Coordinates of C-alpha atoms in Angstrom, one line a residue:
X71 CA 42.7 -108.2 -84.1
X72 CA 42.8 -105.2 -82.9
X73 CA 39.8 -106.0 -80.7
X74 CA 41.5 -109.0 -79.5
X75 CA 44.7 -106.9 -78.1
X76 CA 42.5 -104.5 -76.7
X77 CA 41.1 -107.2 -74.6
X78 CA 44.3 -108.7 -73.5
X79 CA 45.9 -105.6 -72.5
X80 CA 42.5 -105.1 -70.7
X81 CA 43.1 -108.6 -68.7
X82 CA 46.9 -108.1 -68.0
X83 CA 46.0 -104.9 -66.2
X84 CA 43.4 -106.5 -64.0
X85 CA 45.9 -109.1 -63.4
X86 CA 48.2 -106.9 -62.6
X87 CA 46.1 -105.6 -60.3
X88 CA 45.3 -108.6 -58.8
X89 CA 48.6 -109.7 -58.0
X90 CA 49.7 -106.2 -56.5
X91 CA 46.8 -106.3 -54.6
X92 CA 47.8 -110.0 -53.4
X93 CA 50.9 -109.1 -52.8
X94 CA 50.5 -106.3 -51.0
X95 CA 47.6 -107.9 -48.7
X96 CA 50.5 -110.3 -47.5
X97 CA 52.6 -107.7 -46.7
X98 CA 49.8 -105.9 -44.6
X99 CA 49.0 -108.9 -42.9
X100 CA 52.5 -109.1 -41.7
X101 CA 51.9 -105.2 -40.3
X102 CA 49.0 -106.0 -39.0
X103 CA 50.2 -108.8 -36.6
X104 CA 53.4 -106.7 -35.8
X105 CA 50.9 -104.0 -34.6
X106 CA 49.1 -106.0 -32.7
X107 CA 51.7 -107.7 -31.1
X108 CA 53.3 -104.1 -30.5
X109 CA 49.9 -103.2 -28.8
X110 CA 49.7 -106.6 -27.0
X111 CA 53.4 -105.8 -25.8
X112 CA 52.9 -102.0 -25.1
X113 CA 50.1 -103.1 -22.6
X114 CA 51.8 -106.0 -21.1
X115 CA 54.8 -104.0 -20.3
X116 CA 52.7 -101.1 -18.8
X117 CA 51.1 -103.4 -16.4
X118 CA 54.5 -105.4 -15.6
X119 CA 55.6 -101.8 -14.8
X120 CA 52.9 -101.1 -12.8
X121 CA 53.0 -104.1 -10.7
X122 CA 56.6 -103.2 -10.2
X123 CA 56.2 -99.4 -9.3
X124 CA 53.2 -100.8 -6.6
X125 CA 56.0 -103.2 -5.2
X126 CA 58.9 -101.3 -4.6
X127 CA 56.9 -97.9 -3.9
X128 CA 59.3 -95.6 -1.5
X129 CA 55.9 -95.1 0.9
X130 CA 56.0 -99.2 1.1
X131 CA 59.8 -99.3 1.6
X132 CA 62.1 -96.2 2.7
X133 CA 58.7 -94.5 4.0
X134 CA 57.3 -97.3 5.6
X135 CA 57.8 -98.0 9.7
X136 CA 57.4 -101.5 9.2
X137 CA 60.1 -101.7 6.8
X138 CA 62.4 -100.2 9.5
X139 CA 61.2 -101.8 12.4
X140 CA 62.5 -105.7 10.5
X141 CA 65.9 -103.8 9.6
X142 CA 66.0 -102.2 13.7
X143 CA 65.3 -105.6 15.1
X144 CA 67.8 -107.7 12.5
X145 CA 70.8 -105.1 13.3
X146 CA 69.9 -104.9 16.8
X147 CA 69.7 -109.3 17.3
X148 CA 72.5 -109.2 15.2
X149 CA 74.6 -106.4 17.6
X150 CA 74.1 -108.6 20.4
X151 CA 74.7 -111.8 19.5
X152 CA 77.8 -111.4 17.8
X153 CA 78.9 -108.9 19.9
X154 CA 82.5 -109.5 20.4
X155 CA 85.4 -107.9 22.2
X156 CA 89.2 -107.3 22.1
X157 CA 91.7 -107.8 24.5
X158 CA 92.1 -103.9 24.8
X159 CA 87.7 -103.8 24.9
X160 CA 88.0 -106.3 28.1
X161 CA 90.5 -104.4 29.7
X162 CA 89.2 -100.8 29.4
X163 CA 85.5 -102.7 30.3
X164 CA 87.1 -104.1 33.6
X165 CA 88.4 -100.7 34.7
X166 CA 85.1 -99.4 34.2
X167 CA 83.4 -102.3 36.1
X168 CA 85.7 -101.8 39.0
X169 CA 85.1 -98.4 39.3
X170 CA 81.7 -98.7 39.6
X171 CA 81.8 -101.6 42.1
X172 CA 84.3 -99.4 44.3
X173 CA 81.5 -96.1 44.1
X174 CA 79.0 -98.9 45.2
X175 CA 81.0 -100.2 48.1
X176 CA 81.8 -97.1 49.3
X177 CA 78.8 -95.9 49.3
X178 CA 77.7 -98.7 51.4
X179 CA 81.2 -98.1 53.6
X180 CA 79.9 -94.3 54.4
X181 CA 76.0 -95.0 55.0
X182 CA 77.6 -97.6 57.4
X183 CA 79.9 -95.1 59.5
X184 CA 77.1 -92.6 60.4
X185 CA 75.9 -92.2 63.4
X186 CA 72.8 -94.6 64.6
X187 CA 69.9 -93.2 66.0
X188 CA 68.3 -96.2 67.6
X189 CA 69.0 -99.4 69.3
X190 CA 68.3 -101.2 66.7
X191 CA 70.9 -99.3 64.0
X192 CA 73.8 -99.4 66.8
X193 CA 73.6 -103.5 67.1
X194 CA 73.1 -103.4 63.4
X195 CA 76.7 -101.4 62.8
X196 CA 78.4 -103.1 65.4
X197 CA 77.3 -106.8 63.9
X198 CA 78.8 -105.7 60.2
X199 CA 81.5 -104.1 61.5
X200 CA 82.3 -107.5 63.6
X201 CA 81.7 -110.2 60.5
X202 CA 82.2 -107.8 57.3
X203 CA 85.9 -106.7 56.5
X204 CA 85.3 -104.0 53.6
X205 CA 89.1 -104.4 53.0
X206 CA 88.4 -108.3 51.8
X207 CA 85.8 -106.9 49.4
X208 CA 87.4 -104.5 48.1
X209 CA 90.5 -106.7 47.1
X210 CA 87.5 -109.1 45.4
X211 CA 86.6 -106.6 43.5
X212 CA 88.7 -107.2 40.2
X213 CA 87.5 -110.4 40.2
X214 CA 84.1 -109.4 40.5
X215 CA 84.8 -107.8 37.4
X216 CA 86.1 -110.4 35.3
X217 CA 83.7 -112.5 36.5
X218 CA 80.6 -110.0 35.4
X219 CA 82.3 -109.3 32.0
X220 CA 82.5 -113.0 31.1
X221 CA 78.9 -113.3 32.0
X222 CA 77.8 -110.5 29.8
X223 CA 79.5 -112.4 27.1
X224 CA 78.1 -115.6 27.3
X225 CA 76.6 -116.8 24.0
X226 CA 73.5 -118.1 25.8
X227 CA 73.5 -114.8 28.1
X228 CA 73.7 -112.2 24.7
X229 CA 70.9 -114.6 23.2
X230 CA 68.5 -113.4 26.7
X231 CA 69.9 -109.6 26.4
X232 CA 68.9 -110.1 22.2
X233 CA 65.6 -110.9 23.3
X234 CA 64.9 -108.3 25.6
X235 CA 66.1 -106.0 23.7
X236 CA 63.9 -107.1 20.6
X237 CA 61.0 -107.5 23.4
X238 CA 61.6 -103.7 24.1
X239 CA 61.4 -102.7 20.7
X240 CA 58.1 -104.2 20.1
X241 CA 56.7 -103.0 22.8
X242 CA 57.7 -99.7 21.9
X243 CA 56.4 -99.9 18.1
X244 CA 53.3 -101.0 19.8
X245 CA 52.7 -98.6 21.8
X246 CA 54.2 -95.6 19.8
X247 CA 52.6 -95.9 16.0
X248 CA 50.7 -98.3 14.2
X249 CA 51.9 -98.7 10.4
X250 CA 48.9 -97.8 8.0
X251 CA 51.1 -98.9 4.9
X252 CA 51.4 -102.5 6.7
X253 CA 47.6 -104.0 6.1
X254 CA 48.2 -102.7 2.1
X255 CA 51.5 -103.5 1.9
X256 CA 50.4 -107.3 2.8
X257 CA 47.8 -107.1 0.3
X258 CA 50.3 -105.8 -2.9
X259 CA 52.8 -108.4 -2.3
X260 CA 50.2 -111.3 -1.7
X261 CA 48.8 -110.7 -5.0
X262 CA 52.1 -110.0 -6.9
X263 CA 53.7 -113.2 -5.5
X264 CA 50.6 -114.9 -6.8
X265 CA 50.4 -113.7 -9.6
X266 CA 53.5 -113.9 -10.9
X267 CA 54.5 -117.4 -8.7
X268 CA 57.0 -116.5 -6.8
X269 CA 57.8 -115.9 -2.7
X270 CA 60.3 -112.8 -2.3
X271 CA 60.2 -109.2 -3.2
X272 CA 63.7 -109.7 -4.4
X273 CA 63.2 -113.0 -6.8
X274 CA 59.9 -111.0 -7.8
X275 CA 62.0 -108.0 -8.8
X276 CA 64.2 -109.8 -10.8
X277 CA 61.7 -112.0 -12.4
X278 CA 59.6 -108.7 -13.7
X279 CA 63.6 -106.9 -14.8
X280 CA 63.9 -110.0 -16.9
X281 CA 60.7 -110.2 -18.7
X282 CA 60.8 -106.2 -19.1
X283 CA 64.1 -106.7 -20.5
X284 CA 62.6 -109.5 -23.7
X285 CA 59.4 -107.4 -23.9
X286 CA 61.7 -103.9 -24.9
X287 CA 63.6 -105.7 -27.5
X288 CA 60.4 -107.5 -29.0
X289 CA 58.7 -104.4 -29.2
X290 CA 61.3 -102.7 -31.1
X291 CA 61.6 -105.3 -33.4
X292 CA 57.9 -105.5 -34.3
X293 CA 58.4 -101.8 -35.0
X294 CA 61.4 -102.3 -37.3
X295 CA 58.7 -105.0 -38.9
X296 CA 55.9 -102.1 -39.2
X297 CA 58.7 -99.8 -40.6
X298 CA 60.4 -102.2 -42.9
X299 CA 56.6 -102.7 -44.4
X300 CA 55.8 -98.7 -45.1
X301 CA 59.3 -98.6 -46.6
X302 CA 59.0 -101.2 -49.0
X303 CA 55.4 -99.6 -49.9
X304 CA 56.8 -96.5 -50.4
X305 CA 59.9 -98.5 -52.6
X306 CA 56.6 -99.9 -54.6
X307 CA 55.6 -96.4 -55.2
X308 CA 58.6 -95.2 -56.4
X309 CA 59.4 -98.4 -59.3
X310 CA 55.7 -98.6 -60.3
X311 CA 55.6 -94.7 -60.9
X312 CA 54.8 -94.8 -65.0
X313 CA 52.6 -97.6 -64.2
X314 CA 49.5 -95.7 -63.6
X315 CA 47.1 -98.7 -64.0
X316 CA 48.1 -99.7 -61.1
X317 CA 48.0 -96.2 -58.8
X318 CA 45.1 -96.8 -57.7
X319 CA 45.1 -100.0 -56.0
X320 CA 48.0 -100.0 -54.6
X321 CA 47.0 -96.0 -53.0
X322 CA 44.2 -97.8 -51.6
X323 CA 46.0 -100.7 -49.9
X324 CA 48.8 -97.7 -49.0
X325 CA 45.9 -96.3 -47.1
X326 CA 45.2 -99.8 -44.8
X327 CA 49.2 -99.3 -44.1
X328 CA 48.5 -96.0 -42.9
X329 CA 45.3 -96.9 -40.8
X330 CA 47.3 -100.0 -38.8
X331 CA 50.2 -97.2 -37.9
X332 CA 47.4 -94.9 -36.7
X333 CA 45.6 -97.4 -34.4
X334 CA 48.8 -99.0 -33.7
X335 CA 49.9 -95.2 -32.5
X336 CA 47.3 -94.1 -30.7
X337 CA 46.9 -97.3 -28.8
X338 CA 50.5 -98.0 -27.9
X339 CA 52.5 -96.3 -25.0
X340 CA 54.3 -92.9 -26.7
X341 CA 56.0 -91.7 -23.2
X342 CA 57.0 -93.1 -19.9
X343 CA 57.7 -91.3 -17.0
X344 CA 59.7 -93.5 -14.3
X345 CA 61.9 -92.1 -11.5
X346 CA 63.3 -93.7 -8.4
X347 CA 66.0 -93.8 -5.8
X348 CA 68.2 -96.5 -7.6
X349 CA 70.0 -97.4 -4.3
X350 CA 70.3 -95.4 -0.5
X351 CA 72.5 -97.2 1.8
X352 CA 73.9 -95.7 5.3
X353 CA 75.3 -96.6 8.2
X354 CA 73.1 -97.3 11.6
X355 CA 74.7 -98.3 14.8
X356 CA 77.5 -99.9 12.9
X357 CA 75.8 -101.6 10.0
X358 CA 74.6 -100.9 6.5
X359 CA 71.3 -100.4 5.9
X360 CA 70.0 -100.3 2.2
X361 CA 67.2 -99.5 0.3
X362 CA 67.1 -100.7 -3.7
X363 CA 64.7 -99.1 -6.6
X364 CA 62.4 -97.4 -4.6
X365 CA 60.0 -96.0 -7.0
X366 CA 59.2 -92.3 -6.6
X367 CA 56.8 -91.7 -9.3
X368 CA 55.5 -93.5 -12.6
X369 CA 53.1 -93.5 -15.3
X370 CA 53.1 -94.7 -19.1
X371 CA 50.4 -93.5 -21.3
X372 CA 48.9 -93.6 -24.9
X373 CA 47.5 -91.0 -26.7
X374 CA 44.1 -92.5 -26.2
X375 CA 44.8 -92.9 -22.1
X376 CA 45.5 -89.3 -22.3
X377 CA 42.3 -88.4 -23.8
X378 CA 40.7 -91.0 -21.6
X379 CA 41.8 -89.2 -18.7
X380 CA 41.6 -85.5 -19.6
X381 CA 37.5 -86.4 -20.6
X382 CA 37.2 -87.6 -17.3
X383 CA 38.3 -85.0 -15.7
X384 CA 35.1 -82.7 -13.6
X385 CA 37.3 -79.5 -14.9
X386 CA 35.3 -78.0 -18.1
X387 CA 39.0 -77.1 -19.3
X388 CA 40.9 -80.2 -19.0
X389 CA 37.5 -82.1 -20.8
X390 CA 37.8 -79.3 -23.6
X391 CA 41.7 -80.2 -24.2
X392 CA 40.8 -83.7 -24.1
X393 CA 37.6 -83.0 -26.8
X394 CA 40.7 -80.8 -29.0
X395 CA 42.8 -83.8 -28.8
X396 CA 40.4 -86.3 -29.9
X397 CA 39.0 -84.0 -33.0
X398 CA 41.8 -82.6 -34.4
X399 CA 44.3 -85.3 -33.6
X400 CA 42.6 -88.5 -34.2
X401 CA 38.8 -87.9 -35.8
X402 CA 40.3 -85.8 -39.1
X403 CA 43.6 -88.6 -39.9
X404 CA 40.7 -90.8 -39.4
X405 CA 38.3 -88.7 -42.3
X406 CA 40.7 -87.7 -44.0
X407 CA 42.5 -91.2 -44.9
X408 CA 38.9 -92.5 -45.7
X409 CA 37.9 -89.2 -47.7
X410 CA 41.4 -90.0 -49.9
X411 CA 40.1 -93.8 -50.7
X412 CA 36.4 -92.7 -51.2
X413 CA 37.8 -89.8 -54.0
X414 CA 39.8 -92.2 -55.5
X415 CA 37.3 -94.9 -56.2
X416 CA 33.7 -92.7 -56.5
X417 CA 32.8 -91.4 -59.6
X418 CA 33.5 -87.5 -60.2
X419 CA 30.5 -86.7 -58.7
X420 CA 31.0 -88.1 -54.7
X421 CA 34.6 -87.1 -55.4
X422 CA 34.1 -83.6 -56.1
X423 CA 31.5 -83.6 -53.1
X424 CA 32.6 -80.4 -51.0
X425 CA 32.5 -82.6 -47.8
X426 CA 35.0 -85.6 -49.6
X427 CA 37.3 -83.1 -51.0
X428 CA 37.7 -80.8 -48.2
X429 CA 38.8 -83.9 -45.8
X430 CA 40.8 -85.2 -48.7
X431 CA 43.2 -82.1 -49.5
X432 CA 42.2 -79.5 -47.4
X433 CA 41.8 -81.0 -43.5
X434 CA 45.9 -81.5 -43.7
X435 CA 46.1 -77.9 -42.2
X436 CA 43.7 -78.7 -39.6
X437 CA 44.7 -82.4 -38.1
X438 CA 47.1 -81.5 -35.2
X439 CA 48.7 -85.2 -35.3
X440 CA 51.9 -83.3 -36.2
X441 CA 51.7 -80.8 -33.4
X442 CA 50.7 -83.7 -31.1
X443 CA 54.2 -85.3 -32.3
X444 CA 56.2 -82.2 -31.3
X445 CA 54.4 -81.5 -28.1
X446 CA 55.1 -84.8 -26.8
X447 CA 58.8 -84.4 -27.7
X448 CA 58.7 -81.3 -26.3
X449 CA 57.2 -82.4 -23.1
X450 CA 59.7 -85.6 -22.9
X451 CA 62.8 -83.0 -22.9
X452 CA 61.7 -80.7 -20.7
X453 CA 60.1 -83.3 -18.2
X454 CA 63.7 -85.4 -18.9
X455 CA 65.9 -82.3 -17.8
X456 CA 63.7 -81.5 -14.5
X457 CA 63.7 -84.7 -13.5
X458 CA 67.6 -85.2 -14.0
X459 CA 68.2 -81.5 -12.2
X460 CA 65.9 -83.1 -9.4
X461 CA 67.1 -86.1 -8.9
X462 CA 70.7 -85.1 -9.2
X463 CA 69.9 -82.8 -6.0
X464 CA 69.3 -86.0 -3.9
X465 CA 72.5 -87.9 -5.6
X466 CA 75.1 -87.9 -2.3
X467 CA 78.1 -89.6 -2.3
X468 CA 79.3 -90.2 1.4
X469 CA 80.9 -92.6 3.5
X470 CA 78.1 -92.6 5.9
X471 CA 75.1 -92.0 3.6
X472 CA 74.9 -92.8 -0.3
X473 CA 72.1 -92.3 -2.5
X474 CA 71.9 -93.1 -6.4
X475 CA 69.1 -91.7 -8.1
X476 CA 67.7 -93.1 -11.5
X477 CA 65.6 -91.7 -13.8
X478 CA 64.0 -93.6 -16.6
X479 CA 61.8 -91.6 -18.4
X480 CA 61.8 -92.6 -22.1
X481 CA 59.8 -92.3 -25.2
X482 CA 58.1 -95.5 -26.0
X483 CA 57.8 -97.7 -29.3
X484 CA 54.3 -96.2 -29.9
X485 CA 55.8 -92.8 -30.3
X486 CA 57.9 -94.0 -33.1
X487 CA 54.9 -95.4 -35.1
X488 CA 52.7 -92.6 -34.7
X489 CA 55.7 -90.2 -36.4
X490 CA 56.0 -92.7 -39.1
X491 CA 52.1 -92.5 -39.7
X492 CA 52.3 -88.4 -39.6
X493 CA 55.3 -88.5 -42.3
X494 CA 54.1 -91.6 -44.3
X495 CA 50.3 -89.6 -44.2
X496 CA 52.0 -86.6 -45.4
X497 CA 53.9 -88.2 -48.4
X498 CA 50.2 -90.1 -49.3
X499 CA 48.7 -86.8 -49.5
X500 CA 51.4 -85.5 -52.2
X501 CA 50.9 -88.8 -54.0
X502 CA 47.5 -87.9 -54.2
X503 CA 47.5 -85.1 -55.9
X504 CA 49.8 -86.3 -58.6
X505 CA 47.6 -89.8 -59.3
X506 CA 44.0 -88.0 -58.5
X507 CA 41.8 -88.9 -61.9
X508 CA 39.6 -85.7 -60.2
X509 CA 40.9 -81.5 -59.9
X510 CA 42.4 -81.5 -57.0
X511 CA 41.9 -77.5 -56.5

């Protein structure tokens, strides 16, 4: 009897064990494809980003004499074309006119009256003086005028004076500088409208705002989803607490949990640096000229980019920070998570084994994933506040000039998970000491 109870105490455990282990398998698979999905995200929206930075980059827009030479020759066709004046314009114009055409034909009136010095120049006076009456023209003159003025304001005429004008100015562009930006300009929106099927910077800008705009609010909901699933672990941990049966297992599959935050963490974007000129718009020869998100700077990195680039760096000292980074920061969560599950399910001997045990309750001190945490927080205020003093500087609020500076420099999803595997790492590691079978000192 007695036997018999043993046994079936014995078989409840193990399916016990089974089912938490079920259970909790479900549960990771849901982390795991929230991570993924998160890193899937994180990457898409780096490169969307990207792409958009490449687009509307101030040296292709604001910088760029090709960009200006379209907005010159629009404001200039459009200056003469539609060109019209008032009353008060024609008037004071006519005045002008006739002034000039009165300077002209007395001008003529005095080389006339001097003195010939030939033959030739004396019949020459005495024929204009005979058949010309200077008085006559000079009464034409404000009809002369009117008549030129009406000309110059011909639809057909100001079409002529649109294209000489625009003639002029690329002749001048021609001959003045040649636009290195152009040739690569042509080659970034060419494969952007490609690639993302459209035909205009300004459909493409709004096409990349929109999708950047569903893959921010995905992203945080698959980290709510991560989140939710290490809270209702820890929740587990809490109501199976007398049940010591089951410790083990579920410590092991709390361990998986941990290793999809870390990979999800050091994989997904943690901090974004983004800052543009949001909007400049002034006033030339009587007509707004603008200039929309033109991006000054941007970059979006993961803790693995950041070793990534600081390894491949030819600097000895930026590859040592990158080596630090990559021990101490990733390598020892790595051990030590896996020296935790090895104690845990080895007999006494591999747990006690210096090398296990060490990594398993001593490396804690060592692992700089909490300093990483802070640094990068650190680095996000500071680099927030200089680029807010900075751009402020250029913010001008004006009737001929305005500029509007935006910065949008943010910490990214991947920052969030990588704290929530530093704090749910640290509350393993006291759990650990309380369930371990083995001395823990």
């Amino acid at each position: 009897m007695f036997i018999n109870l043993k046994t079936q105490t014995s078989k409840q455990k193990t399916l016990y064990n089974l089912l938490l282990i079920f259970g909790l398998a479900a549960l990771l698979c849901v982390e795991g494809y929230a991570g993924w999905r998160l890193h899937e995200l994180s990457k898409q929206q780096e490169e969307i980003k990207t792409d958009y930075s490449n687009v509307n980059n101030i040296t292709l827009g604001l910088f760029s004499v090709d960009q200006w030479k379209d907005d010159i020759k629009g404001i200039i066709n459009h200056q003469v074309r539609h060109f019209e004046m008032t009353k008060q314009q024609r008037k004071d114009l006519q005045k002008e006119v006739e002034q000039i055409i009165m300077a002209l034909i007395n001008k003529a009136e005095g080389i006339l009256n001097r003195p010939p010095k030939s033959l030739g120049g004396k019949l020459k006076k005495f024929a204009i003086k005979t058949f010309v009456n200077t008085d006559d023209i000079k009464a034409q003159v404000p009809a002369f005028a009117k008549k030129i003025i009406s000309q110059a304001d011909n639809p057909n005429n100001k079409k002529q004076l649109s294209k000489l004008a625009l003639g002029k100015v690329a002749v001048l562009e021609q001959s003045a500088y040649v636009d290195s930006t152009l040739s690569v300009k042509d080659s970034i929106m060419n494969v952007a409208f490609k690639k993302y099927h459209v035909k205009s910077q300004d459909i493409l800008n709004k096409k990349l705002n929109t999708s950047l705009s569903e893959i921010r609010t995905r992203m945080y909901n698959y980290s709510f989803v991560m989140l939710g699933c290490v809270i209702f672990v820890l929740l587990l941990w809490w109501l199976l607490r007398k049940r010591t049966e089951l410790h083990v297992a579920l410590f092991i599959m709390s361990l998986l949990f941990a290793f999809i935050l870390l990979g999800v963490g050091l994989t997904a974007s943690m901090l974004e640096v983004d800052a543009r000129i949001g909007s400049l718009d002034f006033v030339l020869l009587g007509e707004h000229v603008t200039f929309k998100d033109q991006v000054l700077f941007f970059q979006s990195k993961s803790i693995l980019d950041v070793v990534e680039v600081l390894v491949k760096q030819p600097k000895p000292d930026s590859i040592a920070v990158g080596i630090l980074i990559l021990v101490f920061s990733i390598l020892f969560p790595v051990m030590k998570l896996s020296s935790t599950g090895i104690h845990l399910l080895s007999k006494k001997k591999i747990a006690e084994n210096r090398f296990i045990k060490y990594f398993a309750f001593q490396s804690g001190k060592w692992s700089m994933a909490d300093v990483i945490v802070i640094a990068i927080l650190m680095v996000f205020i500071g680099l927030n506040g200089l680029l807010q003093s900075q751009l402020a500087m250029l913010d001008i609020q004006s009737e001929p000039l305005t500029i509007i500076t935006t910065n949008n420099t943010a910490l990214q999803p991947g920052y969030i998970i990588f704290i929530s595997f530093v704090v749910y790492g640290l509350i393993l590691s006291t759990i650990l000491k309380f369930i371990t079978p083995h001395d823990a000192h």
